[in-house]
Coordinates of C-alpha atoms in Angstrom, one line a residue:
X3 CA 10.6 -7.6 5.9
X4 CA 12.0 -5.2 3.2
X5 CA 14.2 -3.3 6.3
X6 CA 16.2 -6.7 7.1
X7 CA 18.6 -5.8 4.9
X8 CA 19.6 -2.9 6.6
X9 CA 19.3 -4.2 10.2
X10 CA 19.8 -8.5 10.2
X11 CA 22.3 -10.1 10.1
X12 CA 26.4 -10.1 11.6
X13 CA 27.1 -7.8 8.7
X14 CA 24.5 -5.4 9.8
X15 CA 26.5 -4.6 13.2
X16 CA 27.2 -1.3 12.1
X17 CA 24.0 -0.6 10.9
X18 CA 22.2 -1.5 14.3
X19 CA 24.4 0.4 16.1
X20 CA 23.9 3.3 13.8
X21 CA 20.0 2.9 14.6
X22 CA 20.8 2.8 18.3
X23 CA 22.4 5.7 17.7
X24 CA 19.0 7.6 16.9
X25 CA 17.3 6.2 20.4
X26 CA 16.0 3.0 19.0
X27 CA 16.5 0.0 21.4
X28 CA 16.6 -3.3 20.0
X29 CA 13.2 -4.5 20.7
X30 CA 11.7 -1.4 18.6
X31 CA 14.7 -2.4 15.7
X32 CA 13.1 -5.8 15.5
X33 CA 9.5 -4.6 14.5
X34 CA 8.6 -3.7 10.8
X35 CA 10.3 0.3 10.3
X36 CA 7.3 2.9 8.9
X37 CA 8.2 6.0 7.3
X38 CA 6.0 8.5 8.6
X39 CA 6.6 11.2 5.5
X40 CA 5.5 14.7 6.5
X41 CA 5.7 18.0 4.9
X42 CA 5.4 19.8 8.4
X43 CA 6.9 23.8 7.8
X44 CA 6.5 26.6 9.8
X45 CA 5.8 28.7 6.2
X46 CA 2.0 26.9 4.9
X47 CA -1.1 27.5 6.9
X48 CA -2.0 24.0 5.9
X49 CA 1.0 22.4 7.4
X50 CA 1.8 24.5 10.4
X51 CA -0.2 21.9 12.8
X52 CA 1.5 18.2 10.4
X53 CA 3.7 18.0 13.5
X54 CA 0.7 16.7 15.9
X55 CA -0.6 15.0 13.1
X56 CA 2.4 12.9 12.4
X57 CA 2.9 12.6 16.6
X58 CA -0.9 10.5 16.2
X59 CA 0.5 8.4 13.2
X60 CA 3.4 7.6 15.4
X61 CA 0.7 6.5 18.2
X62 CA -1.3 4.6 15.8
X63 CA 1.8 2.6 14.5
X64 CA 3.2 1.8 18.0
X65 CA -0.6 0.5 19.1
X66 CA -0.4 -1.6 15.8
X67 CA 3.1 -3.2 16.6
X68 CA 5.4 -1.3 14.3
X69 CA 8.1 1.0 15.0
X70 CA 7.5 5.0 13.1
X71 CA 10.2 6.5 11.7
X72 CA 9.1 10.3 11.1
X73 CA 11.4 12.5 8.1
X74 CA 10.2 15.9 6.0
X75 CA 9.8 16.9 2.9
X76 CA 9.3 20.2 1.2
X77 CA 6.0 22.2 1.0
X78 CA 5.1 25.0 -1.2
X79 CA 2.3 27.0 -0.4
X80 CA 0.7 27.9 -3.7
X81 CA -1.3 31.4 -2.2
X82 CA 2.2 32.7 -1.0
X83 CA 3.6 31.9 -3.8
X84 CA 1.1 32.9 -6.3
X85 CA 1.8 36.4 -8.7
X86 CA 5.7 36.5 -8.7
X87 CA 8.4 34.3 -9.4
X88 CA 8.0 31.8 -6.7
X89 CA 5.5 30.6 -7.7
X90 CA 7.1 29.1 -11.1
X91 CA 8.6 26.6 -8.6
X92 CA 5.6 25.3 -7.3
X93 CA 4.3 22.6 -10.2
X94 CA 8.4 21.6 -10.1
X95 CA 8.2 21.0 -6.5
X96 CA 6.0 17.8 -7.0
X97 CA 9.1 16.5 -8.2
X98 CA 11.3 17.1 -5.4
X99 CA 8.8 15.4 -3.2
X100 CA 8.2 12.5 -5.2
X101 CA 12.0 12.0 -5.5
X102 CA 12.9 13.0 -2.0
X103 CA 10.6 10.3 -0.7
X104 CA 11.9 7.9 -3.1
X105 CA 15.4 8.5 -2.1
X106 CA 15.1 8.0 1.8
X107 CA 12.7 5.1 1.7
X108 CA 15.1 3.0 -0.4
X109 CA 17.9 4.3 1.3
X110 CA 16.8 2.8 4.6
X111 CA 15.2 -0.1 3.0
X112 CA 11.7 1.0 5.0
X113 CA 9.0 -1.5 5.6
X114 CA 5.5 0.8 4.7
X115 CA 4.8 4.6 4.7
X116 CA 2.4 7.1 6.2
X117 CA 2.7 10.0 4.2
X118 CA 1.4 13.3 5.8
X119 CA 0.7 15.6 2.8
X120 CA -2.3 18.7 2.6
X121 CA -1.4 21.0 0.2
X122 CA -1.2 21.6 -3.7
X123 CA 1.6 19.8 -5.2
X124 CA 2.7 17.8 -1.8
X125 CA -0.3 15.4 -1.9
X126 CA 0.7 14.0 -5.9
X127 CA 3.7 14.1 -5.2
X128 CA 4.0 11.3 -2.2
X129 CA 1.1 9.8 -4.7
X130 CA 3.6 9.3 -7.6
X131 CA 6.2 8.8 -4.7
X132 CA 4.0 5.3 -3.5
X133 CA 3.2 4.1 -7.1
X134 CA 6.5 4.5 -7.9
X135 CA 7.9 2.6 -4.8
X136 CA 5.3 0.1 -4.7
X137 CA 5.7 -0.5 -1.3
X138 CA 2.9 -1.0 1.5
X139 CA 1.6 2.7 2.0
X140 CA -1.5 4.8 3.5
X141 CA -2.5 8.4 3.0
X142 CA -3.8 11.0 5.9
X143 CA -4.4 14.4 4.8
X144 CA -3.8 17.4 7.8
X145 CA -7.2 18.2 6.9
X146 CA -9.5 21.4 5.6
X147 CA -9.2 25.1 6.8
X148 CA -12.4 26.2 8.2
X149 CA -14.2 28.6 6.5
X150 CA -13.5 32.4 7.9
X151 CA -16.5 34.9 8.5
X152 CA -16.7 38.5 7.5
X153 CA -19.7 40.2 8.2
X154 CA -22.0 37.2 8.3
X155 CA -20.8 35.6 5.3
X156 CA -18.1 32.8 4.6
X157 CA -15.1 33.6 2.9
X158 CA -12.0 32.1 2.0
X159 CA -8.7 33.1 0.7
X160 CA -10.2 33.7 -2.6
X161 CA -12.5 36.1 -1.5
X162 CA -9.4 37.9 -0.2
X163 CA -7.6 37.8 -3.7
X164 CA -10.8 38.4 -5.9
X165 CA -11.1 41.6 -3.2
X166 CA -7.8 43.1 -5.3
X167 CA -9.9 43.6 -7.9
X168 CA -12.6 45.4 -6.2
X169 CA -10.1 47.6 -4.6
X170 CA -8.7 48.4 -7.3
X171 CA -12.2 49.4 -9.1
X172 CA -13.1 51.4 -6.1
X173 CA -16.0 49.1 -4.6
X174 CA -13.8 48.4 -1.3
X175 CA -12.2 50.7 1.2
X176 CA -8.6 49.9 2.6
X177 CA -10.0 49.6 5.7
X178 CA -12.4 46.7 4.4
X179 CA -9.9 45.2 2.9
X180 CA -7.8 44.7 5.8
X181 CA -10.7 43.3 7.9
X182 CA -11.0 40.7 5.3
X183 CA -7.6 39.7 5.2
X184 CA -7.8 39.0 9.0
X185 CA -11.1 37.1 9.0
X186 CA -10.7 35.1 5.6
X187 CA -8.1 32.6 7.1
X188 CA -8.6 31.4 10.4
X189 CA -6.5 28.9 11.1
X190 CA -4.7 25.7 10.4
X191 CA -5.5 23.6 7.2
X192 CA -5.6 23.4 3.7
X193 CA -7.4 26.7 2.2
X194 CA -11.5 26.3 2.8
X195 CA -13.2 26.0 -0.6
X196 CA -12.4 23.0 -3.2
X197 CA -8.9 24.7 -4.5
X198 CA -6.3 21.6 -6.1
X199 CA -5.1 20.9 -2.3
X200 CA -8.8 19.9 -0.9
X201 CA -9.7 18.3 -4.8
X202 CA -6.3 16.3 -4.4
X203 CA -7.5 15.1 -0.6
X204 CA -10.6 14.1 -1.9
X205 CA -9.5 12.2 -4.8
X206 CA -7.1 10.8 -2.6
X207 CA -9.9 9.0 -0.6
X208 CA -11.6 7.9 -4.1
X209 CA -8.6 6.3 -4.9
X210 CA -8.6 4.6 -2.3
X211 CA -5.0 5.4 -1.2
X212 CA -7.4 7.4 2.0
X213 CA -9.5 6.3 4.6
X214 CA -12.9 7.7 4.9
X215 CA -13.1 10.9 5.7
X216 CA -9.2 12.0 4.6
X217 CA -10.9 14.9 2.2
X218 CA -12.9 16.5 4.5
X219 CA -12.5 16.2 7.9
X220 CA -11.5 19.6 8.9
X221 CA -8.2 20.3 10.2
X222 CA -8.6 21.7 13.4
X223 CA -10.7 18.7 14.6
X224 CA -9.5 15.5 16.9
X225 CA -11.6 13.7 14.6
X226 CA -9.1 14.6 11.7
X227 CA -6.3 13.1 14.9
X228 CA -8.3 10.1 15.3
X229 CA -8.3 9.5 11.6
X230 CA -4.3 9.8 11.7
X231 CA -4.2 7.3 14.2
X232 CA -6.3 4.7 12.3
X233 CA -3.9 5.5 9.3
X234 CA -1.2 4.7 11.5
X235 CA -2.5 1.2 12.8
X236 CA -3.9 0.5 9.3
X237 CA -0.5 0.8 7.7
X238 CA 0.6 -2.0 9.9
X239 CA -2.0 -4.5 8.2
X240 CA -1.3 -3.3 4.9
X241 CA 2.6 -4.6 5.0
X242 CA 1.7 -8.0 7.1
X243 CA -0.7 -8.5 4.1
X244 CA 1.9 -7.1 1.8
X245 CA -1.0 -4.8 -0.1
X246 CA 0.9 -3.0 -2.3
X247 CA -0.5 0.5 -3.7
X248 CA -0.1 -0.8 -7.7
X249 CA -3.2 -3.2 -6.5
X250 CA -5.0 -0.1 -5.3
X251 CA -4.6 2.6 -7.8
X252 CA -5.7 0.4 -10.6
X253 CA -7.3 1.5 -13.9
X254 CA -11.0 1.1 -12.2
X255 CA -9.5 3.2 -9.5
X256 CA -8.7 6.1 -11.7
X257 CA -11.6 6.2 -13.2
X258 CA -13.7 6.2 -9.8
X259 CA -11.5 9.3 -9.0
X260 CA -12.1 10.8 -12.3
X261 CA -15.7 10.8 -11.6
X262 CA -15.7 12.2 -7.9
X263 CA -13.8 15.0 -9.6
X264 CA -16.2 15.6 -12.5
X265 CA -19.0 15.0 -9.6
X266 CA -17.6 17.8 -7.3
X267 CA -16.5 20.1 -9.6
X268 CA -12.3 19.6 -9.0
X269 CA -9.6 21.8 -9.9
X270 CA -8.5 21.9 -13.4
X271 CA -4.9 20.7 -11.4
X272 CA -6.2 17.1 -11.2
X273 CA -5.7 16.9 -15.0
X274 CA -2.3 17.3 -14.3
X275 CA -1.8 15.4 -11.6
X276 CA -3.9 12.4 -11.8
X277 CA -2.0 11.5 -15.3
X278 CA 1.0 12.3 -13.4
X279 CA 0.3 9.7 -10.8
X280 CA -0.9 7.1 -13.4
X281 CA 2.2 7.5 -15.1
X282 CA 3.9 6.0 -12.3
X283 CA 1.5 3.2 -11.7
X284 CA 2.1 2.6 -15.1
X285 CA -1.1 3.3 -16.1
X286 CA -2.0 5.3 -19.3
X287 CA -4.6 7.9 -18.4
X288 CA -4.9 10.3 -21.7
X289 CA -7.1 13.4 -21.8
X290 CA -9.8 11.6 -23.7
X291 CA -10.6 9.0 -20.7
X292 CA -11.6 12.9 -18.5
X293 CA -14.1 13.3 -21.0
X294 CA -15.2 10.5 -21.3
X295 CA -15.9 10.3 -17.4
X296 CA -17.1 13.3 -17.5
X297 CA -19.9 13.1 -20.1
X298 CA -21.6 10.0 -17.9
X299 CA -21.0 12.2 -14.3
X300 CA -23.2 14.4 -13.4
X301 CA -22.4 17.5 -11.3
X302 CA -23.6 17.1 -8.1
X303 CA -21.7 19.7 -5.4
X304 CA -21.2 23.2 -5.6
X305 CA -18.2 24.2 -3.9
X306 CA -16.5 27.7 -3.3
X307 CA -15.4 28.8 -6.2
X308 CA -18.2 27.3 -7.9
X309 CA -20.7 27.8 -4.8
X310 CA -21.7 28.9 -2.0
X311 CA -20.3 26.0 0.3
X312 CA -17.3 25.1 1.6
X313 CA -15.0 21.8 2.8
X314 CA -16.8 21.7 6.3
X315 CA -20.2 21.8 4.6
X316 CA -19.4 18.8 2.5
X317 CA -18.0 16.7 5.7
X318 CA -20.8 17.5 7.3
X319 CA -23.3 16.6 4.5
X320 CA -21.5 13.1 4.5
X321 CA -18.3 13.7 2.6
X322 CA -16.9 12.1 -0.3
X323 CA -18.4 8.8 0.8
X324 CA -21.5 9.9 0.4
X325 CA -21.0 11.5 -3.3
X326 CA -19.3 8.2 -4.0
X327 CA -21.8 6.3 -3.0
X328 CA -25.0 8.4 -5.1
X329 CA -23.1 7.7 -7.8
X330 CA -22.3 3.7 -6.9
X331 CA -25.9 3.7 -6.8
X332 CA -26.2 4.8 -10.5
X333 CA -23.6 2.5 -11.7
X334 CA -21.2 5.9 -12.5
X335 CA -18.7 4.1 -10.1
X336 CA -17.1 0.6 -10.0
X337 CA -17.0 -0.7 -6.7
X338 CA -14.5 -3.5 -7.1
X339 CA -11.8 -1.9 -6.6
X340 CA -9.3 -2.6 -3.3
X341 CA -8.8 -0.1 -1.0
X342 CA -6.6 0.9 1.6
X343 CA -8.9 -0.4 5.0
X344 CA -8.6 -3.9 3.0
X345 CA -12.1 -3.6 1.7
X346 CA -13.4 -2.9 -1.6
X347 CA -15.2 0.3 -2.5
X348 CA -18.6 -1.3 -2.2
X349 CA -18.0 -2.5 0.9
X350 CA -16.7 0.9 2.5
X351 CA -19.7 2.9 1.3
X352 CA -22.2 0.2 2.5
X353 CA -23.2 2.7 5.4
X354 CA -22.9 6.0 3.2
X355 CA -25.4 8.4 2.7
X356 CA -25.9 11.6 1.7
X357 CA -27.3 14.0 4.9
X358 CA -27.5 17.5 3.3
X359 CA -29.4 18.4 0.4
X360 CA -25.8 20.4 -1.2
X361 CA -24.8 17.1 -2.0
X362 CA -27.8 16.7 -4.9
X363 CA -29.4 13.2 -5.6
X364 CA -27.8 11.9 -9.5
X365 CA -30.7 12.7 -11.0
X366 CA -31.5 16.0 -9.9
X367 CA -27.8 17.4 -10.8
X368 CA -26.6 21.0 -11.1
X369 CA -25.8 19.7 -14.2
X370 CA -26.5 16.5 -16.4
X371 CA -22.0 16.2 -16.6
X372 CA -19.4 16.6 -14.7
X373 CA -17.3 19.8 -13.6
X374 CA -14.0 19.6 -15.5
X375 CA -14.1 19.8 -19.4
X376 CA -11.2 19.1 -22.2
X377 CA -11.3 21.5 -25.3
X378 CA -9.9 20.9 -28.5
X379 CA -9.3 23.2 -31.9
X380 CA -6.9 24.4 -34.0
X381 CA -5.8 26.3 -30.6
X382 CA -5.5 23.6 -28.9
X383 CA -4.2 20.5 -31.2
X384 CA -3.6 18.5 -27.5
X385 CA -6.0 19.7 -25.8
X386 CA -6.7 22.2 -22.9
X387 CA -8.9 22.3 -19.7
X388 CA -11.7 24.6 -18.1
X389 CA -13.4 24.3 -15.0
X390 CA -16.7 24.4 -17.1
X391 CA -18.7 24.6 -13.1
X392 CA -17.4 27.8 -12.2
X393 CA -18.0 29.3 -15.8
X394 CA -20.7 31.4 -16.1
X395 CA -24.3 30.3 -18.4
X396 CA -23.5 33.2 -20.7
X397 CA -20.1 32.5 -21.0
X398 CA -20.5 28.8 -22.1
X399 CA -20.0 30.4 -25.6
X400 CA -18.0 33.5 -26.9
X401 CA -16.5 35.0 -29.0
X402 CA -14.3 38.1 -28.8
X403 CA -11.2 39.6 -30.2
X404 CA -7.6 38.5 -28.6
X405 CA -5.4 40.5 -26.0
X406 CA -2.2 38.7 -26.4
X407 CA 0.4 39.0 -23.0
X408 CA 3.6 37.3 -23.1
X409 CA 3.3 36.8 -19.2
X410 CA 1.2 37.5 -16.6
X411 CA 2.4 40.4 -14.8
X412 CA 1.6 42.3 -17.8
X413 CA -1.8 41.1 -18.2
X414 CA -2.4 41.9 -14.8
X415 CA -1.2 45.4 -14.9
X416 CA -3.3 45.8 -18.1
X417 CA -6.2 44.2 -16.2
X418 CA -6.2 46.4 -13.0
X419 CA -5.4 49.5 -14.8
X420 CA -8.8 49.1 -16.1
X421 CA -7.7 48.5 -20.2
X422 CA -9.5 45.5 -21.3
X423 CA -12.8 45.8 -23.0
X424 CA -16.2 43.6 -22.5
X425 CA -16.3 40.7 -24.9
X426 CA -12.2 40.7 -25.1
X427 CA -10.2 37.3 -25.2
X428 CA -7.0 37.8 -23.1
X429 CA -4.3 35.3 -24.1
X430 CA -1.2 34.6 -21.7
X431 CA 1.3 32.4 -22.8
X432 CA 4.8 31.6 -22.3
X433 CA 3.8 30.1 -18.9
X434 CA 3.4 27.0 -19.9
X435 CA 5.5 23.9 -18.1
X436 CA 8.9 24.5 -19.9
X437 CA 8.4 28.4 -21.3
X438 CA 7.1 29.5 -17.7
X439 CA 9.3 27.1 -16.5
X440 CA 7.2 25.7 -14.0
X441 CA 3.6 26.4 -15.4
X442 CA 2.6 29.2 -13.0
X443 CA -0.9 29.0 -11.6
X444 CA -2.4 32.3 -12.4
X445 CA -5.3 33.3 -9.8
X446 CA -4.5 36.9 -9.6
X447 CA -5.8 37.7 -13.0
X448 CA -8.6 35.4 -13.1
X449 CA -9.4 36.8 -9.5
X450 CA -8.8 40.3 -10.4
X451 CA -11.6 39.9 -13.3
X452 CA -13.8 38.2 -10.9
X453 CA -13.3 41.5 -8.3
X454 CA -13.9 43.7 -11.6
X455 CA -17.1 42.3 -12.6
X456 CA -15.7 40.9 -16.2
X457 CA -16.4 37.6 -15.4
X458 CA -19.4 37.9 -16.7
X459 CA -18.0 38.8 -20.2
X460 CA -14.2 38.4 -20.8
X461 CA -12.7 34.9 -21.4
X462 CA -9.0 34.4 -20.4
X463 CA -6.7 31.6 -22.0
X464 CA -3.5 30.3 -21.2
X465 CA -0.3 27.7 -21.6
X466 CA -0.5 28.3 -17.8
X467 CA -2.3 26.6 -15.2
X468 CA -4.8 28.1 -12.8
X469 CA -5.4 27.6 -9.2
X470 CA -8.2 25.6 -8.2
X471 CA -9.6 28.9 -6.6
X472 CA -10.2 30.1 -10.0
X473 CA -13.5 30.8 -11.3
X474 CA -14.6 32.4 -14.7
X475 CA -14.3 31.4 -18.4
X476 CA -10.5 30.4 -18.0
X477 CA -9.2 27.8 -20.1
X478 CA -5.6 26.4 -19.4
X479 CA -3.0 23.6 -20.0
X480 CA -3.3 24.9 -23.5
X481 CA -1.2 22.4 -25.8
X482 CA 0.9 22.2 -26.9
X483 CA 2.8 25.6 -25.2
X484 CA 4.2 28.6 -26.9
X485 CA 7.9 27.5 -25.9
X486 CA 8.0 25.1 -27.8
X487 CA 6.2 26.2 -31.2
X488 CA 2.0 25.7 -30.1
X489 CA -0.3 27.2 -32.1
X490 CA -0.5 30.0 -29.3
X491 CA 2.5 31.7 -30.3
X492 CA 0.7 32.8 -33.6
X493 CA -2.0 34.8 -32.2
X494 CA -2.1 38.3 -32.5
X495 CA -4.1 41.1 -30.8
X496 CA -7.4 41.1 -32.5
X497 CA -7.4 38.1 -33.8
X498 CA -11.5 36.6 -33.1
X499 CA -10.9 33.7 -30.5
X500 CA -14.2 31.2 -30.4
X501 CA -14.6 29.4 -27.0
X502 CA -17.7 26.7 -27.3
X503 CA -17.4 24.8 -23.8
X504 CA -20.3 22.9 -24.8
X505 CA -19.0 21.1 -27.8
X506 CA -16.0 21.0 -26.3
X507 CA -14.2 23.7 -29.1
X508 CA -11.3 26.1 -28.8
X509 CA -11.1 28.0 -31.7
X510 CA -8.9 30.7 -33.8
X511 CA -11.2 32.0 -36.3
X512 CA -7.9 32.7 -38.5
X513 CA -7.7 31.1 -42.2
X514 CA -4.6 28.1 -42.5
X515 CA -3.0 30.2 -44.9
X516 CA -2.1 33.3 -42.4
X517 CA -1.5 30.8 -39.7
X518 CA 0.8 29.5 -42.1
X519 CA 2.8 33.0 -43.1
X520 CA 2.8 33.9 -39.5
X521 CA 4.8 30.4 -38.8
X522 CA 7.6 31.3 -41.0
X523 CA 8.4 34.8 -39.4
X524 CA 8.3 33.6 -35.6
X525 CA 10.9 34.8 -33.1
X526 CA 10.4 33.2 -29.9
X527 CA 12.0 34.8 -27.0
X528 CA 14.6 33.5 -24.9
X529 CA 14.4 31.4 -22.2
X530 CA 13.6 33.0 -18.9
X531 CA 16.0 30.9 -16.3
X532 CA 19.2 29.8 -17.6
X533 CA 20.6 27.6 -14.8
X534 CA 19.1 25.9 -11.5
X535 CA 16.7 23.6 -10.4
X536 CA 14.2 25.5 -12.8
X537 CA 16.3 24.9 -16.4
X538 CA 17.2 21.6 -15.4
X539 CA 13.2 21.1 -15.1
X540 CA 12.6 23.2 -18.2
X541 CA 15.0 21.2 -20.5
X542 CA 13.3 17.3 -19.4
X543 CA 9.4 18.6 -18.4
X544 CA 6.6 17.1 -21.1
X545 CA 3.7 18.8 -22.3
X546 CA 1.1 19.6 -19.7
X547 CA -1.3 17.3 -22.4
X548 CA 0.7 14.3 -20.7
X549 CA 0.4 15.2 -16.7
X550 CA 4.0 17.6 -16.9
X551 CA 6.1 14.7 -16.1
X552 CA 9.5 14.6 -16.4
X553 CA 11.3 12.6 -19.1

């Protein structure tokens, strides 16, 4: 076992006793170690309830003959965070947790892991953490919010933030407001609808780093306890087989999770963080392979923001295994692939089926391709991203003149003061990965559009990210960023902006010879954050093209 060096052995007296120290007797020393890695906080409303989740991991490991071993990591919740300056340390904080569970399971030479994520940046980050360690490991999610109710509809936390904007245009009282802010959220779990955190829980499961059932189990169930017990016995034959998560997360693996995102219509995050996690398996994954995925997948769930339905509707319409296994039945999946219960794909969707008609048949899709599209242009030279499902038919196309913000806050104040016209093209940038730092996710403009009613005819584009709550012509990740010389930083207001989602175009309708002039009389301002965690990340993070990893 990888823990004997740290407990065998004469010259491992002090060790043992140091163990012994913590409670452990010897007989619970001599069985393999399991880190149970959870991102429990009082702070995130989709980790507040980790601590009982990582108490039935413990369980399951102690039924299975191993010996848990329970430490934290960090947790950032993205909602809280989002429209200020906390929220630039979000995308960084994948970082910290892939390094912080790098760091104590080498330390303390650990047998296998059970890593407890739910939420945005938490659940790629003990992703990268296992491909980088390459040691025995398991995933199990805390699980879905449920859906709140307000006034005999669903809602979730973006119906609170897309309600900004309709406050702010008069079509809600304050009194409204507030009953939706108490009804939207009503309890534990990652946020309802398919924002990054549920996307990343789902592809998580196609991956096959999940057992069945990790996306979408809701949180608040003992089913979703169950599950966390199975995880924790499972881990146990996973290191006396020695199955290592490099022969999971294969190629074919990526791929399969590619096309359950295009399938369910994903956050625009996953392009960032699936590249992210290949990178540490070692496994090239370049924009091209998402469209290529996505132009054989069709779209075959609409999920809030994109829909009606939300993460309790989908377990109970069969979950991912049953989109994975309508598209297994078209040959749009590979089914070789090892997973985590020590069966192949194939073999775990054997009894899948789909029990709901929101989960639509392959060949009656919403859509003939998937949910996630990569633009290209003179705008974007390395490409960008849309959520082309939540984009509106009439806004598949358009053209309009350019709004040009050097950060959000003043697009949003320009935004809910009511000063941006039908047809306009807003452009944000300097919040990409290093000029943000940190790429903030930008929901509150896209939301207060949304709330306005100009999501039906003003395009937003950005250097930023966007939350997976996002919906609306909003195209992001553009590459490469303004910070560091993109053709971005040559726009100007009124300049005529072409977006063509379905031939996969991002253009600026500006001839090469004033591109040209405007290059040689560029200032760019200064950097934001001169010292910290932040302008260490600034000065080493990639382009968001390449996953925002750091070199």
């Amino acid at each position: 076992m990888r823990s004997d060096l740290a407990k065998r052995g004469a010259q491992r007296a002090p060790h043992r006793s140091l163990f012994y120290a913590t409670g452990l007797t010897p007989e619970e020393l001599d069985r393999p170690l399991i880190g149970v890695v959870n991102s429990h906080n009082d702070l995130v409303p989709g980790h507040v309830h980790l601590d009982k989740v990582g108490q039935a991991v413990g369980a399951g490991v102690r039924i299975a003959g191993g010996t848990p071993l329970e430490f934290n990591v960090i947790g950032v919740c993205d909602g809280i965070a989002m429209g200020h300056e906390g929220m630039r340390h979000s995308l960084p904080s994948r970082e910290l947790v892939a390094d912080s569970v790098e760091v104590m399971t080498c330390a303390h030479r650990l047998d296998g892991l059970v890593l407890i994520p739910n939420c945005d940046k938490i659940v790629p980050g003990m992703l990268m953490a296992a491909a980088r360690l390459n040691i025995p490991a398991i995933f199990v999610s805390g699980g879905p919010m449920m859906a709140g109710r307000y006034r005999g509809q669903d809602v979730d936390v973006n119906t609170v933030f897309e309600a900004v904007g309709g406050f702010q245009s008069a079509g809600m009282s304050e009194e409204d407001r507030e009953e939706l802010e108490l009804a939207a959220c009503p309890g534990c779990g990652s946020c309802a609808g398919l924002f990054t955190a549920n996307t990343m829980n789902c592809l998580t499961e196609a991956l096959g780093m999940g057992l069945p059932g990790n996306g979408t189990i809701p949180a608040v169930t003992a089913a979703r306890l169950r599950l966390a017990k199975k995880a924790g016995m499972q881990i146990m034959h996973l290191v006396r087989e020695d199955v290592l998560p490099r022969d999971i997360m294969t190629e074919a693996a990526f791929d399969n999770a590619i096309a359950v995102d295009m399938a369910i219509g994903g956050s625009t995050n996953t392009v960032l963080h699936l590249p992210a996690i290949a990178h540490e398996a070692g496994i090239p994954l370049p924009l091209q392979r998402f469209n290529a995925v996505s132009g054989r997948t069709p779209y075959l769930v609409k999920l809030s923001p994109s829909g009606p339905h939300h993460m309790q509707d989908l377990d109970e319409a069969g979950g991912v295994s049953a989109v994975m296994r309508e598209l297994l039945n078209c040959d749009l999946l590979d089914g070789h692939p090892l997973t985590v219960t020590g069966k192949t794909v194939a073999e775990n969707l054997s009894r899948a089926c789909r029990l709901s008609d929101m989960i639509r048949p392959a060949d009656k899709p919403h859509r003939p391709d998937g949910g996630i599209a990569i633009l290209w242009g003179n705008l974007a030279p390395e490409g960008a991203v849309v959520k082309a499902a939540a984009v509106l038919p009439e806004m598949m196309h358009h053209q309009g003149p350019a709004r040009v913000f050097d950060d959000e806050e003043s697009a949003l104040e320009t935004i809910l003061r009511k000063d941006i016209q039908p047809g306009d093209v807003i452009v944000i940038r300097y919040e990409g990965p290093r000029g943000g730092p940190g790429m903030p996710e930008m929901l509150m403009p896209t939301s207060a559009l949304a709330g306005m009613g100009l999501d039906h005819d003003v395009a937003l584009l950005t250097d930023g990210r966007f939350s997976g709550a996002t919906r609306g012509a909003a195209i992001c990740h553009i590459s490469p960023e303004a910070a560091v010389g993109g053709p971005i930083i040559l726009v100007q207001n009124g300049d005529q902006i072409e977006l063509d989602i379905p031939n996969r175009r991002l253009t600026l309708l500006i001839p090469e010879e004033e591109l040209s002039r405007r290059q040689e009389h560029l200032e760019p301002p200064p950097a934001r954050v001169a010292e910290g965690y932040l302008a260490r990340y600034a000065a080493m993070v990639s382009s968001a093209s390449e996953g925002a990893i750091l070199k």
